[in-house]
mmCIF file of N, CA and C in Angstrom:
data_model
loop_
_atom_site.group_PDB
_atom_site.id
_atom_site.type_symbol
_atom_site.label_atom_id
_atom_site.label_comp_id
_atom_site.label_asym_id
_atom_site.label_seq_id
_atom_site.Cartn_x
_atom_site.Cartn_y
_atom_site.Cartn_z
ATOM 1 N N UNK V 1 211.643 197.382 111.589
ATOM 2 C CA UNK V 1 212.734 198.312 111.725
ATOM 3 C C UNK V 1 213.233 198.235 113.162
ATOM 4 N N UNK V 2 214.397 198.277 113.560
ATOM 5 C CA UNK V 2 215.144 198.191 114.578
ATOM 6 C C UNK V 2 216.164 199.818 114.912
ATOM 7 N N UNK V 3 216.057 200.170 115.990
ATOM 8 C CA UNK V 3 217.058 201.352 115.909
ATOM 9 C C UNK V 3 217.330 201.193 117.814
ATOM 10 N N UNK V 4 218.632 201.836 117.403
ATOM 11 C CA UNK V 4 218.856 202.164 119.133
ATOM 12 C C UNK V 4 218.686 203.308 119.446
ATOM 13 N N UNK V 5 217.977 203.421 120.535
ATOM 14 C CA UNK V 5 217.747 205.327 121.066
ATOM 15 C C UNK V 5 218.406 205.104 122.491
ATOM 16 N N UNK V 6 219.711 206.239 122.324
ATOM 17 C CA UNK V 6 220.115 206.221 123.880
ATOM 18 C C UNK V 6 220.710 204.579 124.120
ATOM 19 N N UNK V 7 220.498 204.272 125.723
ATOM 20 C CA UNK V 7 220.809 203.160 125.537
ATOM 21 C C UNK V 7 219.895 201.702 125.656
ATOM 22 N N UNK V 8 218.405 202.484 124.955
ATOM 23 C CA UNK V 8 217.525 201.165 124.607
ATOM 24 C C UNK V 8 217.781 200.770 123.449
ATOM 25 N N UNK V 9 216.931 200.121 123.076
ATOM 26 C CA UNK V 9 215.982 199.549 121.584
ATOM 27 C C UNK V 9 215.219 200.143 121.019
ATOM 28 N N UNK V 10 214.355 199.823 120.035
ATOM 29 C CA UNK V 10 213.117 199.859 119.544
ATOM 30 C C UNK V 10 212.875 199.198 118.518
ATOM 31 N N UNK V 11 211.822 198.229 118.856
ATOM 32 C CA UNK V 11 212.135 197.269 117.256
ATOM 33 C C UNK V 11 210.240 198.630 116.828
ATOM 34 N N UNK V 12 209.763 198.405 115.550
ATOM 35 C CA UNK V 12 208.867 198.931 114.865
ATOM 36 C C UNK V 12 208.587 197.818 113.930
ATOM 37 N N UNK V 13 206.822 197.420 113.664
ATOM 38 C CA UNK V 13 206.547 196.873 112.372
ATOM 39 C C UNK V 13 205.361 197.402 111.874
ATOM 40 N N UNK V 14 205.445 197.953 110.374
ATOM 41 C CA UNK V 14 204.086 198.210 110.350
ATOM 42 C C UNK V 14 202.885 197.048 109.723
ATOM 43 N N UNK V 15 203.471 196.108 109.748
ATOM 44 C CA UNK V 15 202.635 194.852 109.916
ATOM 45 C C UNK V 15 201.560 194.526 110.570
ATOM 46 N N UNK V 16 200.471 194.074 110.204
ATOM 47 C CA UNK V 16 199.544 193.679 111.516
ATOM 48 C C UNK V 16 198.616 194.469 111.523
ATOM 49 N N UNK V 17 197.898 195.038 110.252
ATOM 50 C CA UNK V 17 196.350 195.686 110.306
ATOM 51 C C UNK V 17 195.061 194.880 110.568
ATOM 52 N N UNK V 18 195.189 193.903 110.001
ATOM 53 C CA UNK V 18 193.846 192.856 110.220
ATOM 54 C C UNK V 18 194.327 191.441 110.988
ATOM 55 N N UNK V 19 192.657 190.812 110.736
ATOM 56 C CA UNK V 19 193.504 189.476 111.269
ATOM 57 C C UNK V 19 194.448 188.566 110.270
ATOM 58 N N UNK V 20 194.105 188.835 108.931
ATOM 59 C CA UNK V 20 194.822 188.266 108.254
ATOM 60 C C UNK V 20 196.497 188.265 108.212
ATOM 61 N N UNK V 21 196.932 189.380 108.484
ATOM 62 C CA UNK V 21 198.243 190.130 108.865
ATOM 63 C C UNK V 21 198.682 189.462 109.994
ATOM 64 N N UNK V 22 197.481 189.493 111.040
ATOM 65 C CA UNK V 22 197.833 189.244 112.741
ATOM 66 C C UNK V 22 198.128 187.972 112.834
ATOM 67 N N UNK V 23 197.522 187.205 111.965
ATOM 68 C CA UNK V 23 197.566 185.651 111.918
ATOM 69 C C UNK V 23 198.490 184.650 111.165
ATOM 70 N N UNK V 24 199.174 185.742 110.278
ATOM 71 C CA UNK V 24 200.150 184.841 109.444
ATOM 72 C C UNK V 24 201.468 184.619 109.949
ATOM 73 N N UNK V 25 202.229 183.520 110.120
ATOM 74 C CA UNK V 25 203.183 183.119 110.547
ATOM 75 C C UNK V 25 204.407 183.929 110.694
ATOM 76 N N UNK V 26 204.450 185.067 109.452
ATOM 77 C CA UNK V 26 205.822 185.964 109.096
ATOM 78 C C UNK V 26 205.700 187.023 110.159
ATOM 79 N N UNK V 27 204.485 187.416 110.431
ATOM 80 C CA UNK V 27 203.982 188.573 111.252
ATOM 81 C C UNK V 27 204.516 188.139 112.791
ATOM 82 N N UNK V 28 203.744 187.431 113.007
ATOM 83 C CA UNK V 28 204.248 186.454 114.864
ATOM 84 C C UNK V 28 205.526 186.547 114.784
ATOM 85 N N UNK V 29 206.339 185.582 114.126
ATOM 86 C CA UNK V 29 207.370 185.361 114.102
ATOM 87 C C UNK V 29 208.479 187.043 113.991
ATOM 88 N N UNK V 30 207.771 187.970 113.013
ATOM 89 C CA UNK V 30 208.633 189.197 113.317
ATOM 90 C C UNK V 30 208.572 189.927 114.798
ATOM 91 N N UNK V 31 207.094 190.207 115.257
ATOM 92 C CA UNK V 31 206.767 190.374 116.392
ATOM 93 C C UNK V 31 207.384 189.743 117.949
ATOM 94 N N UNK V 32 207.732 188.112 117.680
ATOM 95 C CA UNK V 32 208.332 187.914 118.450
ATOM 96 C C UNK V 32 209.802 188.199 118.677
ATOM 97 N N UNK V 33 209.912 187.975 117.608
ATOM 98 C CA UNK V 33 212.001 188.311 117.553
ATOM 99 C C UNK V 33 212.182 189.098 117.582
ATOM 100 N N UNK V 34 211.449 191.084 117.296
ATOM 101 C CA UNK V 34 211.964 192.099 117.259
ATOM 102 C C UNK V 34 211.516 192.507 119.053
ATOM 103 N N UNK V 35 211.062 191.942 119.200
ATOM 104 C CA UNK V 35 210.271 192.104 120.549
ATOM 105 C C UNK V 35 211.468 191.537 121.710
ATOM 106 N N UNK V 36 211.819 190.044 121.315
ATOM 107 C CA UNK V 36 213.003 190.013 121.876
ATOM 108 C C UNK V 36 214.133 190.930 121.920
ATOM 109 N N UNK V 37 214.555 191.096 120.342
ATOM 110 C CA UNK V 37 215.763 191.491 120.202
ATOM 111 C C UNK V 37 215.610 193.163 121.323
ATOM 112 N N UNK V 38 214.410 193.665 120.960
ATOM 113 C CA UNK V 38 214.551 195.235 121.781
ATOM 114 C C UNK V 38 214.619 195.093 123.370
ATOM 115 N N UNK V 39 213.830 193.869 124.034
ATOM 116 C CA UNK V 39 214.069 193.370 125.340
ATOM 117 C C UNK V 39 215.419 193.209 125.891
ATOM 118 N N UNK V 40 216.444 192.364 125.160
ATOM 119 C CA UNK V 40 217.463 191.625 125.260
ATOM 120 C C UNK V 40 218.639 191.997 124.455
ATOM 121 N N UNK V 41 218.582 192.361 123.429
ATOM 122 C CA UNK V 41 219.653 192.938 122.296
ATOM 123 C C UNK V 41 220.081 191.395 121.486
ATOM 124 N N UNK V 42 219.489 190.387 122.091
ATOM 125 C CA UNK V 42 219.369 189.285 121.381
ATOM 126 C C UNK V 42 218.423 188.743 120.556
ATOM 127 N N UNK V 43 218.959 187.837 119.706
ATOM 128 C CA UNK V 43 217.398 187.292 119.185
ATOM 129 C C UNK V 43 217.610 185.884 119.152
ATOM 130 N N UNK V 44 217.233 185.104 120.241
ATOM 131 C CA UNK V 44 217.243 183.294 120.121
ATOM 132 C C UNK V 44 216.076 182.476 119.984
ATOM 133 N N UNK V 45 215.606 183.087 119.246
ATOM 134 C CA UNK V 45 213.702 182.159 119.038
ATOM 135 C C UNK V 45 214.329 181.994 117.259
ATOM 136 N N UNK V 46 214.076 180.509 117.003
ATOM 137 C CA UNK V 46 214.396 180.294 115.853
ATOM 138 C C UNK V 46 212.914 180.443 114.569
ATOM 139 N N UNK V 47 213.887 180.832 113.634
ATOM 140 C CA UNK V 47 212.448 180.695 112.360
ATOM 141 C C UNK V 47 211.783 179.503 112.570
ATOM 142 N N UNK V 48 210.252 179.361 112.316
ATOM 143 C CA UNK V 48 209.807 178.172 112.130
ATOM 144 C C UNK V 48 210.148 177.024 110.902
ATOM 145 N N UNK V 49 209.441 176.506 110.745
ATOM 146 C CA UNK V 49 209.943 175.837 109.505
ATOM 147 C C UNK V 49 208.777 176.048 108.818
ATOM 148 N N UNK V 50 207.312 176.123 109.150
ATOM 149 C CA UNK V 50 206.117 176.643 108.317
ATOM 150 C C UNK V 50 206.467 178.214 107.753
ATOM 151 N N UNK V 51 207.528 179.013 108.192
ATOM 152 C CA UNK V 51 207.428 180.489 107.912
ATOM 153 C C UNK V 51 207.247 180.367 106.349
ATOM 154 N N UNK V 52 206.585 181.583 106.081
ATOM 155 C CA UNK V 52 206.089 181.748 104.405
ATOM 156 C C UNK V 52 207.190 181.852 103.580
ATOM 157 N N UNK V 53 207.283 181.502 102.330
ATOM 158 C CA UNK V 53 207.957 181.763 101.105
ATOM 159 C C UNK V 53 207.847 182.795 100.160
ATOM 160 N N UNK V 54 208.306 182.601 99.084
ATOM 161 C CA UNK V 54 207.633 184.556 97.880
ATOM 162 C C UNK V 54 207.143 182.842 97.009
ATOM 163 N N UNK V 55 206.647 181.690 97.440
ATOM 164 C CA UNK V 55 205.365 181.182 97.469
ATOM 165 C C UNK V 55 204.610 180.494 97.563
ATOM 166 N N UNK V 56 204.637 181.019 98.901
ATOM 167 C CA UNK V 56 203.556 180.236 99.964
ATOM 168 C C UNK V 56 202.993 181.276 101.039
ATOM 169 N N UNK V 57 201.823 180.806 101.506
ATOM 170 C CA UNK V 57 201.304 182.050 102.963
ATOM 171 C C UNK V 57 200.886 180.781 103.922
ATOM 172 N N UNK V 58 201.616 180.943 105.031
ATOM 173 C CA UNK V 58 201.443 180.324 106.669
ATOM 174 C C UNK V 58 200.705 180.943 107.552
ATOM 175 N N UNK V 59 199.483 180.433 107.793
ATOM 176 C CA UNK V 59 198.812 181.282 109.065
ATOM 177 C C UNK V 59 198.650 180.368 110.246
ATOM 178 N N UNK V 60 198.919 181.200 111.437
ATOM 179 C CA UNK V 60 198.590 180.735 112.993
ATOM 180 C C UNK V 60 196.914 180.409 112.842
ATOM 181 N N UNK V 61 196.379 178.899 112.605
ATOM 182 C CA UNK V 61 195.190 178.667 112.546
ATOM 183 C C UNK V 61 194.402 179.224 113.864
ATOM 184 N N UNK V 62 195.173 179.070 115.485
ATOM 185 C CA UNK V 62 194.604 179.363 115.930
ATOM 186 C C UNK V 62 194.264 180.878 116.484
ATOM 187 N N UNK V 63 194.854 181.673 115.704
ATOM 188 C CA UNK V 63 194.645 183.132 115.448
ATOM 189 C C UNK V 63 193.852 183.586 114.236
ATOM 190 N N UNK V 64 193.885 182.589 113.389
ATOM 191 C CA UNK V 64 193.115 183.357 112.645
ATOM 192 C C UNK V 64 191.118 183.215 112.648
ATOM 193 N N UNK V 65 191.583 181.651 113.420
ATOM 194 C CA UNK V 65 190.120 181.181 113.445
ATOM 195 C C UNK V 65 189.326 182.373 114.621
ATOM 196 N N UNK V 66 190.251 183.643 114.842
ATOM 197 C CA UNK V 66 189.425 184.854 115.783
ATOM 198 C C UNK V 66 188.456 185.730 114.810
ATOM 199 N N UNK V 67 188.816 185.810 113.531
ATOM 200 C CA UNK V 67 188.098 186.267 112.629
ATOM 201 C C UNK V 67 186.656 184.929 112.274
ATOM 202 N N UNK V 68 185.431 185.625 112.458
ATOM 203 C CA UNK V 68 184.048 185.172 112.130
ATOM 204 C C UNK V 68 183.991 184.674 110.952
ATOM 205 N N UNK V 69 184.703 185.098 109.634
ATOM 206 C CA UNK V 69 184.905 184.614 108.788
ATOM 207 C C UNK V 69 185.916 183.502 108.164
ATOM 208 N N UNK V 70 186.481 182.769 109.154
ATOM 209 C CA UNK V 70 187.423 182.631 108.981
ATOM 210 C C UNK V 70 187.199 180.664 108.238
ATOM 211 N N UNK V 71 185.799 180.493 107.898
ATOM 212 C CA UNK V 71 185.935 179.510 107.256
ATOM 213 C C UNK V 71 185.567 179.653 106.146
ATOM 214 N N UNK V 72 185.660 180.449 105.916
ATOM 215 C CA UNK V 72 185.444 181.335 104.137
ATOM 216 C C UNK V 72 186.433 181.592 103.672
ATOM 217 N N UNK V 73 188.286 181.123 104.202
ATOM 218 C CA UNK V 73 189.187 181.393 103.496
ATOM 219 C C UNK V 73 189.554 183.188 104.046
ATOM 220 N N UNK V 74 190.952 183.555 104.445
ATOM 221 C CA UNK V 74 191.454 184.475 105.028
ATOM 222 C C UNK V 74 191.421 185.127 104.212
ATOM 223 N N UNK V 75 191.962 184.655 102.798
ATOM 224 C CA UNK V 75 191.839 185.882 101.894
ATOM 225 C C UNK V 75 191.662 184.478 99.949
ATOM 226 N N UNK V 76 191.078 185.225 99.311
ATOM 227 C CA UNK V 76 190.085 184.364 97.828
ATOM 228 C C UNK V 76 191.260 183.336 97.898
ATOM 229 N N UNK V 77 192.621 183.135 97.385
ATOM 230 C CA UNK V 77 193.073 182.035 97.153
ATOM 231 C C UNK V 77 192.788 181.078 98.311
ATOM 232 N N UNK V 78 192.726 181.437 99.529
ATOM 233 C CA UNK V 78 192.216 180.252 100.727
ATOM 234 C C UNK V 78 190.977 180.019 100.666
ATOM 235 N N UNK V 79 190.440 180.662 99.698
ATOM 236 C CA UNK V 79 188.788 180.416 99.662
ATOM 237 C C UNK V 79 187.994 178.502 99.727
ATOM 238 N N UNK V 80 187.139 178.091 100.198
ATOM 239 C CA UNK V 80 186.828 176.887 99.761
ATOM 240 C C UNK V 80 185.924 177.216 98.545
ATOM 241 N N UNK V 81 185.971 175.806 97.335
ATOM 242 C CA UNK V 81 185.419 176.097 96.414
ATOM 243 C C UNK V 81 183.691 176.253 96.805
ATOM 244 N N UNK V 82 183.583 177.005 95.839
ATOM 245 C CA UNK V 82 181.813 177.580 95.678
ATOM 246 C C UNK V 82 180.925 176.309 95.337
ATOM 247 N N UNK V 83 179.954 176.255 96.419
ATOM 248 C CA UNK V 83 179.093 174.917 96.187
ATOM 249 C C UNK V 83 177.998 175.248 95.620
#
């Protein structure tokens, strides 16, 4: 969410509870651009080209590999199969 107060910004996301959230590409990528846009009133950081689809999920490997679990698959469909 984006709003102007006065004569700032404020971007808002409620995105970003875990690392799974913290680590996925859509999340960064909102974080950075609303972050700009409330800095600057601009937004010139382009989408990636990994950003997620309605289907596909993109994660910042090297954010997510902050989670201990994180070679067990971020969440069951990333799971590796059961040996």
């Amino acid at each position: 969410m984006t709003v102007s107060y006065g004569s700032g910004r404020v971007f808002h996301t409620t995105l970003g509870h875990d690392i799974n959230a913290l680590s996925s590409v859509d999340f960064v990528v909102t974080l950075q651009r609303g972050t700009e846009w409330a800095a600057t009133g601009k937004v010139t950081q382009k989408v990636p080209s990994d950003f997620p689809t309605a289907n596909s999920v993109s994660y910042r490997r090297d954010l997510a590999a902050v989670d201990p679990g994180y070679e067990r698959g971020l969440n069951p469909p990333d799971a590796p199969p059961a040996r």
